[in-house]
mmCIF file of C-alpha atoms in Angstrom:
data_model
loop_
_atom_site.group_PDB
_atom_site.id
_atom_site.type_symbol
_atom_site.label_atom_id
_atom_site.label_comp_id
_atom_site.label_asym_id
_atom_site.label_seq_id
_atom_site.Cartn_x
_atom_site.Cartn_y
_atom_site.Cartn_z
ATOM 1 C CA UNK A 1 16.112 0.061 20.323
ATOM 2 C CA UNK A 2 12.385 1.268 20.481
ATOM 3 C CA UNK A 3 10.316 1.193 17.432
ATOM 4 C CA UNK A 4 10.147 4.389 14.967
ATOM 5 C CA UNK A 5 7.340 7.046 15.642
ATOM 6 C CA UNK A 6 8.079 9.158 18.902
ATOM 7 C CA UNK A 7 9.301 12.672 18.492
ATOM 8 C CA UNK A 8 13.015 11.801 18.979
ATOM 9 C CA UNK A 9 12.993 9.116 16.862
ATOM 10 C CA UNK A 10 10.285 9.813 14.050
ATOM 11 C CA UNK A 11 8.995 6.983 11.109
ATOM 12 C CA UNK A 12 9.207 8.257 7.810
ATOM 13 C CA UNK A 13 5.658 7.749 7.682
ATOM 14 C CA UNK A 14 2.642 5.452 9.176
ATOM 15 C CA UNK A 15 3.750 2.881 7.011
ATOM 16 C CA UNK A 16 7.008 2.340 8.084
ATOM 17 C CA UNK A 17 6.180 2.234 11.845
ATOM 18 C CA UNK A 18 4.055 -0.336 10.945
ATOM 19 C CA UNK A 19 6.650 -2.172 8.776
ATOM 20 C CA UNK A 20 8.912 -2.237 11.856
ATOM 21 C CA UNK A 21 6.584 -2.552 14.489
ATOM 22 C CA UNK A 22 3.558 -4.673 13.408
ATOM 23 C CA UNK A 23 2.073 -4.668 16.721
ATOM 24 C CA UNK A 24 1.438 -0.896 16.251
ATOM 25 C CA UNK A 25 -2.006 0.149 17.109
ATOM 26 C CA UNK A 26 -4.282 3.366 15.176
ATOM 27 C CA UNK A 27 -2.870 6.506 16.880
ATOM 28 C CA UNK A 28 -0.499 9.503 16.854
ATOM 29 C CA UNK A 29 2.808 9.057 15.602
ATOM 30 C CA UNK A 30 5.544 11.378 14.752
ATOM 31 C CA UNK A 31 6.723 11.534 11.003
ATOM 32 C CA UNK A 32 9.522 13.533 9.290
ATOM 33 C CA UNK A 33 9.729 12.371 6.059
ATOM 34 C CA UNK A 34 13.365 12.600 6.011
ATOM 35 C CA UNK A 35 12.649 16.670 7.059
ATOM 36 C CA UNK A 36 14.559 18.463 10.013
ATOM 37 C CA UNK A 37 11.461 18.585 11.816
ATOM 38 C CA UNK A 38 8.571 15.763 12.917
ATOM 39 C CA UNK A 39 5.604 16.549 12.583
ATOM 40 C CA UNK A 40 2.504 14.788 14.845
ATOM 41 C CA UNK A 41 -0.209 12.548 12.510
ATOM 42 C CA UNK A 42 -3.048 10.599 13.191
ATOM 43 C CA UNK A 43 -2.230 6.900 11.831
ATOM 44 C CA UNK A 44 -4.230 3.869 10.338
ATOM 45 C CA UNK A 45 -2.471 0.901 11.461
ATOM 46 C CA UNK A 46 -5.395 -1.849 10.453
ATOM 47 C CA UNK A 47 -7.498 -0.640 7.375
ATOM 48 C CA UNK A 48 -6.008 -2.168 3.992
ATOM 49 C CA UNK A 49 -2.493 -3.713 5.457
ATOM 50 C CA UNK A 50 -2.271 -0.096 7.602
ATOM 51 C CA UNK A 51 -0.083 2.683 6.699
ATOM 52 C CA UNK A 52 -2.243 5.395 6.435
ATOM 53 C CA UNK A 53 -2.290 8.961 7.448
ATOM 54 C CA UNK A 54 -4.860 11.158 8.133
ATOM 55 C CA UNK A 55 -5.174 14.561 5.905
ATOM 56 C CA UNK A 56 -8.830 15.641 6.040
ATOM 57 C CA UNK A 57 -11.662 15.034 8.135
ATOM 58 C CA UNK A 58 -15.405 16.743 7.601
ATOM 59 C CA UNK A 59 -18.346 16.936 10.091
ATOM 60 C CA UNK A 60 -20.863 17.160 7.575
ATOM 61 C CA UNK A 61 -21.001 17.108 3.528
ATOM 62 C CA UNK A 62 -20.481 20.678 2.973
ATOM 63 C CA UNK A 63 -16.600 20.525 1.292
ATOM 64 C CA UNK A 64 -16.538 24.156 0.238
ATOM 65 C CA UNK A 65 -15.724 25.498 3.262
ATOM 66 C CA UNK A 66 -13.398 23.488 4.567
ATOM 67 C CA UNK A 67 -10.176 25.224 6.118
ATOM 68 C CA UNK A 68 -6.570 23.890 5.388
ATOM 69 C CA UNK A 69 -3.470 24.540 8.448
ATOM 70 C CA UNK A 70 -0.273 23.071 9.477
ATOM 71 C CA UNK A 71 -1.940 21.806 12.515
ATOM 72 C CA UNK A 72 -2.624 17.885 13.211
ATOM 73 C CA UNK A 73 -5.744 16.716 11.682
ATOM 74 C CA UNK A 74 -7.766 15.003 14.206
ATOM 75 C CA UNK A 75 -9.574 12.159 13.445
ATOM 76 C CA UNK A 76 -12.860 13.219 15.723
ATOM 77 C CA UNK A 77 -12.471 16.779 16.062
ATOM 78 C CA UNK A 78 -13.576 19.459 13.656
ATOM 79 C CA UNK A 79 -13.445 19.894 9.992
ATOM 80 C CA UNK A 80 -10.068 20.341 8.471
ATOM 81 C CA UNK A 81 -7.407 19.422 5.678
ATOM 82 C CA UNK A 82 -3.665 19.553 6.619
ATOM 83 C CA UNK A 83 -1.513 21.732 4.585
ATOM 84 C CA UNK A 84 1.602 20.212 5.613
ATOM 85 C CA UNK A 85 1.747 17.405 3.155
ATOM 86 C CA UNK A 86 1.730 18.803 -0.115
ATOM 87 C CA UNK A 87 4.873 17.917 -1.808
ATOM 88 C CA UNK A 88 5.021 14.247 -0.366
ATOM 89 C CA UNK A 89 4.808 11.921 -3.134
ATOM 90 C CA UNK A 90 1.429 9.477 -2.734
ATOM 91 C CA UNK A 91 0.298 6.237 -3.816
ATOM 92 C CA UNK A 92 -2.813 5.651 -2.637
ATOM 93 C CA UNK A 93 -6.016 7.908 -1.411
ATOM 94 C CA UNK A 94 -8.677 6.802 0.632
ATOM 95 C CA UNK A 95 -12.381 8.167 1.378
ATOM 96 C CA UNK A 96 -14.029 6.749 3.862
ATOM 97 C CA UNK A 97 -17.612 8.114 4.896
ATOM 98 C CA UNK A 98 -19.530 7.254 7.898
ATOM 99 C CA UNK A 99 -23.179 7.999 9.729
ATOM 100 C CA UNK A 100 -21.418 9.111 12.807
ATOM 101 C CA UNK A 101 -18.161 10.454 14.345
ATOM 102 C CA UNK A 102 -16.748 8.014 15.306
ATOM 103 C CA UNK A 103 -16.477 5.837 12.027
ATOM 104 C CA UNK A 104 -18.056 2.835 13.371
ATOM 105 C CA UNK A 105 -21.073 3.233 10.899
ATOM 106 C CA UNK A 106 -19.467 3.053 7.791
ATOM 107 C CA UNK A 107 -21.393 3.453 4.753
ATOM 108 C CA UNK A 108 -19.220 3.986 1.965
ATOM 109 C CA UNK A 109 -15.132 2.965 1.513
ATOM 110 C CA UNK A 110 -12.441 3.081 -1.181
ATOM 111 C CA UNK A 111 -9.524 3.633 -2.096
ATOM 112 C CA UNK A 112 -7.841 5.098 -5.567
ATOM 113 C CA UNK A 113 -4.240 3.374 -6.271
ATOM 114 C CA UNK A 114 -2.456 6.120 -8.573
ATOM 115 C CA UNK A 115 -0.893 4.759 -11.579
ATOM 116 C CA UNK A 116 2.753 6.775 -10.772
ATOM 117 C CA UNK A 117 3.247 8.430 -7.499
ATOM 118 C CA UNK A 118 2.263 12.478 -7.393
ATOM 119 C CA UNK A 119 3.092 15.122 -4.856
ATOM 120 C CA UNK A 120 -0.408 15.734 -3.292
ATOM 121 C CA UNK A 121 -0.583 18.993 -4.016
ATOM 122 C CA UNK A 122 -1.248 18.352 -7.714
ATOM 123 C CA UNK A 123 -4.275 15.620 -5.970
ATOM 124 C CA UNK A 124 -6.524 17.153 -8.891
ATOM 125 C CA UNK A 125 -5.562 17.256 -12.784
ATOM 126 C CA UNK A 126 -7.723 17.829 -16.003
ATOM 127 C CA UNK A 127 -7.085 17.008 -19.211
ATOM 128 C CA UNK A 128 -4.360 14.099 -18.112
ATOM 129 C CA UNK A 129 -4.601 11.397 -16.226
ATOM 130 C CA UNK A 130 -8.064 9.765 -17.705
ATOM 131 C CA UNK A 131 -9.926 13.601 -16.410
ATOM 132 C CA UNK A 132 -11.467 14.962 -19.597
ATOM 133 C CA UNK A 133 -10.689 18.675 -20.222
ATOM 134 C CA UNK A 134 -13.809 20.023 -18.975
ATOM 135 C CA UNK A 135 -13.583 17.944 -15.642
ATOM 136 C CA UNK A 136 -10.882 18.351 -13.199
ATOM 137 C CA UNK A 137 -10.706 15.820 -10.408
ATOM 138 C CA UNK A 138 -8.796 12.978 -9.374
ATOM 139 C CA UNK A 139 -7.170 10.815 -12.313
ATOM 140 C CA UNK A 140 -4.255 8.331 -12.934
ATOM 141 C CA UNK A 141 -6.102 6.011 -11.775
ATOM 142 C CA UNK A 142 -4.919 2.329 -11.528
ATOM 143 C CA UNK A 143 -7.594 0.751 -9.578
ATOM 144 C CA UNK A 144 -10.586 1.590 -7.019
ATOM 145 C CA UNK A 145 -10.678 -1.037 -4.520
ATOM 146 C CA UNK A 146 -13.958 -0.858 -2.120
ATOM 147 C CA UNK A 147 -12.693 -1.409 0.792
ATOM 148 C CA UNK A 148 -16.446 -2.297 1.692
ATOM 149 C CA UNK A 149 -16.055 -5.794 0.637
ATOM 150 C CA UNK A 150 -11.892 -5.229 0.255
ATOM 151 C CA UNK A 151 -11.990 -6.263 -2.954
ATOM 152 C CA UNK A 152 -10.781 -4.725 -6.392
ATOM 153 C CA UNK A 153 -13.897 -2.964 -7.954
ATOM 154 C CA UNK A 154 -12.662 -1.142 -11.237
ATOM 155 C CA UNK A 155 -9.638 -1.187 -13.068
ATOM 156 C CA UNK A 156 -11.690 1.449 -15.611
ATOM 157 C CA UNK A 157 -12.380 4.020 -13.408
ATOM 158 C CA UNK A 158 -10.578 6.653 -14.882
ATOM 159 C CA UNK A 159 -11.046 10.528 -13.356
ATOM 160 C CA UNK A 160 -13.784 11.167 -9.754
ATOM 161 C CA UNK A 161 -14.794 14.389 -11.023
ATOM 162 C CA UNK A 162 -14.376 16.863 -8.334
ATOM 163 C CA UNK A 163 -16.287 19.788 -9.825
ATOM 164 C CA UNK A 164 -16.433 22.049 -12.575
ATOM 165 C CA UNK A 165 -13.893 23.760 -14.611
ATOM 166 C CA UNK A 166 -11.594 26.844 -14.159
ATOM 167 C CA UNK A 167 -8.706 27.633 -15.705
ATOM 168 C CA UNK A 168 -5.203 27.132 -13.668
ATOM 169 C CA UNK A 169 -3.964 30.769 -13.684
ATOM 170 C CA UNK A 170 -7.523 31.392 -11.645
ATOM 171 C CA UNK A 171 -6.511 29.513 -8.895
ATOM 172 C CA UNK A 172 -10.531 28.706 -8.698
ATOM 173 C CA UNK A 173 -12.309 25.418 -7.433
ATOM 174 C CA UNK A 174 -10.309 22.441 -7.906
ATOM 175 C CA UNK A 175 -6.728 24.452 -8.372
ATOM 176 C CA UNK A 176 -7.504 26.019 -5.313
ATOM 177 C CA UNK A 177 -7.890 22.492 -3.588
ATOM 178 C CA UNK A 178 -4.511 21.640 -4.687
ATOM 179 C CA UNK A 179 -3.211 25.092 -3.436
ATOM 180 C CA UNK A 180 -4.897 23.999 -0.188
ATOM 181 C CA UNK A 181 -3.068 21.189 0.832
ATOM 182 C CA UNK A 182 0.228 22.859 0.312
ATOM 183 C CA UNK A 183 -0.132 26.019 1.945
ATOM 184 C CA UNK A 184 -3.287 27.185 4.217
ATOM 185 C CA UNK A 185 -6.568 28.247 3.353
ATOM 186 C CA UNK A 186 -8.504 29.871 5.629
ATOM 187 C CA UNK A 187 -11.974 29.553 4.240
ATOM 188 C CA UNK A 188 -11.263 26.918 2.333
ATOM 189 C CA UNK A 189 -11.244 25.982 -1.654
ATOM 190 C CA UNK A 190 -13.936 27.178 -3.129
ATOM 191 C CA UNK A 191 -13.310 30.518 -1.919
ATOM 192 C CA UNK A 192 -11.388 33.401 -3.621
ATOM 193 C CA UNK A 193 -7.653 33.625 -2.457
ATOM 194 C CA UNK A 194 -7.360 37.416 -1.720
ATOM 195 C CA UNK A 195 -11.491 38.138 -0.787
ATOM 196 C CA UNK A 196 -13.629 36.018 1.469
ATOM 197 C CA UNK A 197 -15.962 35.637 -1.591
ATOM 198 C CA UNK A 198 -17.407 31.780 -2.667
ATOM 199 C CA UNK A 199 -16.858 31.461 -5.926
ATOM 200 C CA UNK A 200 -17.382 27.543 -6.503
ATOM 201 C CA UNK A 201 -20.540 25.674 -5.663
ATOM 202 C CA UNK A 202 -18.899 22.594 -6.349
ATOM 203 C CA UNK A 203 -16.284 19.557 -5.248
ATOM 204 C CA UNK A 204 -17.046 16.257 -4.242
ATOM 205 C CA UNK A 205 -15.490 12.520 -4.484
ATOM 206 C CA UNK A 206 -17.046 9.678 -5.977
ATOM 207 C CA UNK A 207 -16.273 6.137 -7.453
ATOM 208 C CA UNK A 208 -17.643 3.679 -10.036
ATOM 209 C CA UNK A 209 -17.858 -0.206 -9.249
ATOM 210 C CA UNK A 210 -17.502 -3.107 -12.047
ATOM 211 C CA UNK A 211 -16.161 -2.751 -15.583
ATOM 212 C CA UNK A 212 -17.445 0.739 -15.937
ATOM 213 C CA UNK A 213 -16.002 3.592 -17.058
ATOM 214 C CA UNK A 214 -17.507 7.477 -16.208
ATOM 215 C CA UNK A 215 -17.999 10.219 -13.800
ATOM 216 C CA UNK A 216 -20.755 11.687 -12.338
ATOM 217 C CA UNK A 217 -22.404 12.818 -14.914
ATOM 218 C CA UNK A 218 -22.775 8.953 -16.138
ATOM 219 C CA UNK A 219 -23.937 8.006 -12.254
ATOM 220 C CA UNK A 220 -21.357 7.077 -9.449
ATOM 221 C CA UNK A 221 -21.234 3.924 -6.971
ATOM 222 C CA UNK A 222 -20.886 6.348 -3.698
ATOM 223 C CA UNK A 223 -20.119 9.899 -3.483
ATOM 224 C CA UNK A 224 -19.222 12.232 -0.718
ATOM 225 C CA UNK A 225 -19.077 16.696 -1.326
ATOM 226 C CA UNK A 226 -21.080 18.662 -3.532
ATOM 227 C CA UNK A 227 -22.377 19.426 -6.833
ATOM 228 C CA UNK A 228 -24.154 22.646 -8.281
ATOM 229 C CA UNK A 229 -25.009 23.841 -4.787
ATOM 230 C CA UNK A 230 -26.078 20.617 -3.165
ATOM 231 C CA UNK A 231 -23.938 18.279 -0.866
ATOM 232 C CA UNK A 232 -24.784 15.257 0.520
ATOM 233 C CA UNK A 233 -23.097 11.527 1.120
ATOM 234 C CA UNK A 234 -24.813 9.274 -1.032
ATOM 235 C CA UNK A 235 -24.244 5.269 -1.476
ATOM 236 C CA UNK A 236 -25.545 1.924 -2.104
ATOM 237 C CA UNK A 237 -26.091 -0.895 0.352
ATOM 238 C CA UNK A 238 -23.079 -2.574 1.884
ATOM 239 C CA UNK A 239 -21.081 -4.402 -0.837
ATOM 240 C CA UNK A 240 -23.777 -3.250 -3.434
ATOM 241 C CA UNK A 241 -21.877 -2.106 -6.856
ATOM 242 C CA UNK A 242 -24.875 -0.830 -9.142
ATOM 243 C CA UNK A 243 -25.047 2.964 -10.109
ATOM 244 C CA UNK A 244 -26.643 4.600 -7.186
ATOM 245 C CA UNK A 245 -25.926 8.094 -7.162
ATOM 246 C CA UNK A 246 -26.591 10.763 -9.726
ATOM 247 C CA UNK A 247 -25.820 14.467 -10.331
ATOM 248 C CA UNK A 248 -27.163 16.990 -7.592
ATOM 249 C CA UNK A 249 -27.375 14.701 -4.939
ATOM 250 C CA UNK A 250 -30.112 12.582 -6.403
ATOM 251 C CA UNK A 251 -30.084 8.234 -5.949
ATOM 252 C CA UNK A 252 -31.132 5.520 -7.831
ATOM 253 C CA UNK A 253 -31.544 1.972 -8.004
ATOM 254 C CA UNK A 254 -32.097 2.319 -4.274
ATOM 255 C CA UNK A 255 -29.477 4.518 -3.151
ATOM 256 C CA UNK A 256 -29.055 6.558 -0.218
ATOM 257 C CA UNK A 257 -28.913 10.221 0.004
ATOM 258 C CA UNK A 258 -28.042 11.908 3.293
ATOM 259 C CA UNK A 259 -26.680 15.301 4.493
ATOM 260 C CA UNK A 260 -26.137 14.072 7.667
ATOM 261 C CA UNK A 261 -22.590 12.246 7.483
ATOM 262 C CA UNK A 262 -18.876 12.689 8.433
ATOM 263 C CA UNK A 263 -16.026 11.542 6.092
ATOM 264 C CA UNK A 264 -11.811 11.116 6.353
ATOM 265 C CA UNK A 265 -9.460 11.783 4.224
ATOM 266 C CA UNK A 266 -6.357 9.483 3.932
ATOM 267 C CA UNK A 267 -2.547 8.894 1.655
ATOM 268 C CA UNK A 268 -0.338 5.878 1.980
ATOM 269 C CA UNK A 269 3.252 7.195 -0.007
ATOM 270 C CA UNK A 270 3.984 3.066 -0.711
ATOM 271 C CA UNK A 271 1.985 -0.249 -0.625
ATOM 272 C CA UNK A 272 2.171 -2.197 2.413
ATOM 273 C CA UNK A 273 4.458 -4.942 2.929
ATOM 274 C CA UNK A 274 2.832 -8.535 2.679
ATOM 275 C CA UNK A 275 3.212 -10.307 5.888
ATOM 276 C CA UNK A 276 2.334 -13.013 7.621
ATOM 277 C CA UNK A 277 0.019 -12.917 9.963
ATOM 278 C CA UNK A 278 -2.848 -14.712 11.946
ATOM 279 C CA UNK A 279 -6.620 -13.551 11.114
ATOM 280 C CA UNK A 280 -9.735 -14.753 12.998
ATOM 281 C CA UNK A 281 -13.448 -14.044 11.697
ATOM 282 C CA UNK A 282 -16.400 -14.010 13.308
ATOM 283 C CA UNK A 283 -19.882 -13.130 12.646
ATOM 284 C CA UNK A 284 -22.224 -11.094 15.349
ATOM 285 C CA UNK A 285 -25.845 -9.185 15.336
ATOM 286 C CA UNK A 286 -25.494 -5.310 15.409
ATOM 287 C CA UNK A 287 -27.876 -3.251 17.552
ATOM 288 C CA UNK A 288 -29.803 -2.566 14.755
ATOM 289 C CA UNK A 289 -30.475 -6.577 14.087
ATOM 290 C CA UNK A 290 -28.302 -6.364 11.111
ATOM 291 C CA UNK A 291 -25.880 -9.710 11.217
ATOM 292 C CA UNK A 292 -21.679 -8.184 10.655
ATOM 293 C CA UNK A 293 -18.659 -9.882 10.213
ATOM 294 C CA UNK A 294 -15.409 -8.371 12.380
ATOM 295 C CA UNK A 295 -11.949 -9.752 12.360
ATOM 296 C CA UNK A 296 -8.728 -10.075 14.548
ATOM 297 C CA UNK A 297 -5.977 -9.512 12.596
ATOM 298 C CA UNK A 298 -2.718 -10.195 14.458
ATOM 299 C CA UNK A 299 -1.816 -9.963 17.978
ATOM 300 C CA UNK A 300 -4.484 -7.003 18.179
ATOM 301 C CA UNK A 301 -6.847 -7.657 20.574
ATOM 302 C CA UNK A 302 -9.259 -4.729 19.523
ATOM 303 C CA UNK A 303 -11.841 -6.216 16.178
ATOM 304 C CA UNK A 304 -12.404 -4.429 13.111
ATOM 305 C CA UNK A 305 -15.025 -4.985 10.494
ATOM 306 C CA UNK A 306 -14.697 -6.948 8.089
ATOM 307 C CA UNK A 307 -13.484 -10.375 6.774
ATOM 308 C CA UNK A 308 -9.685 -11.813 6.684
ATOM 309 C CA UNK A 309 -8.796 -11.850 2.884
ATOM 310 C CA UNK A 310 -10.880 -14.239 0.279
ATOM 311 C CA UNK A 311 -7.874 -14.327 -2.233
ATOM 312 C CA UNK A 312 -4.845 -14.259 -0.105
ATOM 313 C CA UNK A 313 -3.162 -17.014 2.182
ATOM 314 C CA UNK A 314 -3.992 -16.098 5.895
ATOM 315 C CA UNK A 315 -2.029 -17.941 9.005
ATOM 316 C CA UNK A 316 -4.505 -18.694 11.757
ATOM 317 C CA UNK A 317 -3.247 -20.665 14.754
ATOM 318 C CA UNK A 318 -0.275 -22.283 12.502
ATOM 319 C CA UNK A 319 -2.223 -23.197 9.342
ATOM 320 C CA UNK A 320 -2.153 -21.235 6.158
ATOM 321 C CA UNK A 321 -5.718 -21.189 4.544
ATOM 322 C CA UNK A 322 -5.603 -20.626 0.655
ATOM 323 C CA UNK A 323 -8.277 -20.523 -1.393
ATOM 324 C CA UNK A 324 -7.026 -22.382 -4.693
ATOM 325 C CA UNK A 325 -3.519 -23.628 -6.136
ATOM 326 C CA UNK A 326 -2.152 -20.739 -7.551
ATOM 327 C CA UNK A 327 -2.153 -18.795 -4.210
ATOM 328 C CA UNK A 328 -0.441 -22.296 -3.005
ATOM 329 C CA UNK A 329 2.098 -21.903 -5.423
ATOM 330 C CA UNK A 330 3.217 -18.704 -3.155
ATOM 331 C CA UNK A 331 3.334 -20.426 -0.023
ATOM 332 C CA UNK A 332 6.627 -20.100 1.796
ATOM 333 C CA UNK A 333 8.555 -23.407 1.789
ATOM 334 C CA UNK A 334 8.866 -23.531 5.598
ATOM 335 C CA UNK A 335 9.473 -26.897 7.420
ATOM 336 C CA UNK A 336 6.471 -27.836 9.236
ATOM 337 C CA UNK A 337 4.129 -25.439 8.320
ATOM 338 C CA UNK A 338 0.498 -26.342 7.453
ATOM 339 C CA UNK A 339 -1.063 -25.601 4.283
ATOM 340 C CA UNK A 340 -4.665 -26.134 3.834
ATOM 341 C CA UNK A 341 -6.369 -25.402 0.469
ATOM 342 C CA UNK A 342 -10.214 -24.779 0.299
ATOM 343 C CA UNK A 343 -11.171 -25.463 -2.772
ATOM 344 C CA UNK A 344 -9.618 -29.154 -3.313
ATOM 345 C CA UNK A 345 -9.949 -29.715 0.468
ATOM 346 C CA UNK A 346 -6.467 -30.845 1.493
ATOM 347 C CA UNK A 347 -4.371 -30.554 4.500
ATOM 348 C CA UNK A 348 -0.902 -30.632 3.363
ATOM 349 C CA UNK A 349 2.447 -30.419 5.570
ATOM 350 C CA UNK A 350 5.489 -29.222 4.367
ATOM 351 C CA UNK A 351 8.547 -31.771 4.866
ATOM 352 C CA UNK A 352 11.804 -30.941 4.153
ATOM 353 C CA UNK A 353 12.074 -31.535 0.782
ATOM 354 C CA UNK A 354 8.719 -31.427 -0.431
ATOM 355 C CA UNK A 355 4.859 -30.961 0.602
ATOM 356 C CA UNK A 356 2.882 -33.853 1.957
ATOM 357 C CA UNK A 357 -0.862 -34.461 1.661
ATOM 358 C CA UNK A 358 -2.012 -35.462 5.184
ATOM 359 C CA UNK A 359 -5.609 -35.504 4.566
ATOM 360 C CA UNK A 360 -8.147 -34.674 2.152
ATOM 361 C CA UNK A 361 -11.633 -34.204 3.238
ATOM 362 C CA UNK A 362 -13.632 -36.276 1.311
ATOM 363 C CA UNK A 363 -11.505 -39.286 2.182
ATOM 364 C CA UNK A 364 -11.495 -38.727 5.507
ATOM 365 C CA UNK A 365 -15.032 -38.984 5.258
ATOM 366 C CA UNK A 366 -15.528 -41.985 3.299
ATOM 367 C CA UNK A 367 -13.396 -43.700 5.930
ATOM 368 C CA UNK A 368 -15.802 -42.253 9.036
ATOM 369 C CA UNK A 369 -18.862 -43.646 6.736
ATOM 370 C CA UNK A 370 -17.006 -47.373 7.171
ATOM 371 C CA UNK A 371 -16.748 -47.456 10.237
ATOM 372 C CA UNK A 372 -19.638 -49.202 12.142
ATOM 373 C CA UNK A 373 -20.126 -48.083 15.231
ATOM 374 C CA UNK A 374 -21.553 -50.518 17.421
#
């Protein structure tokens, strides 16, 4: 039988056309989440193990006035959030924020992974969650990972401020947001629900590298919306995790401010399934003269940017690379498989009982260095 994701025969959700098809490529699919009727999505199949959908997408850094439908968000057409989604349970968020349209100029990444799954319509919470009373945003935080160097930045990150506060029963600023991704809004969230009359000036989504715990107010890593009136996309240099953003749109410590930036919004309802798979790196000059890495993961034939994993075992050509012990320890006990380890430099094969040591480096060495060569 064919692979989930076509209208007759609908995947849950990105992630489990991946899971059963892990030659699936970034595209439309058709989802139902166990409803009576799919519904078309835009999906990330490579970013982060894949699984993503799309839910937002904005053409510039003005989030105010963003309207929210039931139609398919596109991932290159105009501004929008979907307000289809809004009582699927999520894990994980992503904001990703580029210099052009098309995403290939990325200049900020991350993702949040939620501490318990919540319906996305209640995306935004104050006084829970790690969000401070008087600052609504997104909270329940486990980890930030920046997916700019795809590692794990913060485990103390604990609320992105998304603007200021309003009382619930208002349905004002950031309860508004949550009221637009469940049903639509046709000016968008900072807007009053009966009038065509902006009442917020604020709502934006930021993230704090390292061992640091704080909003905004404190300084942010990257941030993407608006605060008090001014919007912008403003972020550090690639991999960079100082403090380089500030209230109002202002940088530091060499940051970037820009109102001249597109950014998508994604969910992932579970954490992808850890495969096996083959990764290739490679390293190449941009136009710009900039040197970039970009990988093949898989049988894709279509590079992304980035590097394969630094702490996970990766199967290229028949070899598992690991960096250290521990993530040897986890190696499947296959017959016959290859198993090299970086840092102790040994090339082990797996009999059937046991591993082997074929070679280690340094001896291998030592014995060319004997060797006269006459």
């Amino acid at each position: 039988s064919k692979p989930p994701g076509e209208y007759f025969n609908p995947g849950y959700d990105c992630l489990e056309i991946l899971t059963q098809n892990r030659k699936a490529k970034d595209g439309y699919y058709w989802v139902d989440f166990h409803r009576p009727v799919p519904y078309k999505v835009w999906c990330d199949m490579s970013t982060d193990g894949g699984g993503y959908m799309l839910i937002g997408r904005m053409n510039d850094t003005v989030t105010w006035d963003v309207p929210s439908n039931n139609s398919t968000v596109e991932p290159f057409d105009v501004s929008q959030w979907s307000s289809v989604f809004g009582d699927i349970p999520i894990l994980d968020f992503r904001v990703q924020v580029a210099a052009d349209e098309q995403h290939k100029q990325i200049k900020a990444h991350w993702s949040f992974r939620f501490k318990n799954k919540r319906p996305l319509k209640k995306l935004m919470m104050v006084n829970e969650g790690g969000c401070p009373y008087n600052q609504p945003g997104v909270g329940d935080i486990s980890y930030v990972k920046n997916l700019m160097t795809e590692e794990i930045s913060s485990k103390d990150f604990p609320c992105s401020v998304f603007g200021a506060y309003s009382h619930p029963s208002a349905k004002l600023g950031w309860t508004m947001m949550n009221s637009c991704l469940e049903e639509s809004c046709s000016y968008g969230f900072a807007y009053h629900h009966l009038f065509p009359v902006q009442v917020d000036f604020s709502g934006g989504f930021s993230f704090l590298a390292g061992n640091n715990s704080g909003t905004i107010s404190d300084g942010t890593t990257a941030f993407f919306g608006c605060d008090k009136g001014k919007c912008c996309a403003c972020y550090g240099p690639a991999g960079g995790s100082d403090i380089y953003c500030e209230k109002e749109c202002k940088a530091k410590n060499g940051g970037t401010v820009t109102t001249n930036a597109h950014a998508w919004f994604w969910v992932r309802l579970n954490p992808p399934q850890k495969v096996w798979e083959k990764c290739m790196e490679y390293r190449t000059e941009e136009e710009n003269g900039d040197a970039a890495w970009y990988k093949l993961v898989g049988d894709r034939n279509t590079p992304v940017k980035g590097r394969c994993g630094k702490n996970e075992a990766i199967l290229n050509d028949g070899i598992v690379v690991v960096p250290d012990d521990v993530t040897f320890d986890n190696v499947p006990q296959i017959t016959g498989l290859l198993t090299y380890q970086k840092d102790a430099e040994i090339l082990r094969l797996r009999k059937t009982e046991s591993w082997k040591v074929v070679a280690e480096e340094e001896m291998v060495k030592l014995s060319l260095s004997k060797i006269n060569i006459f």
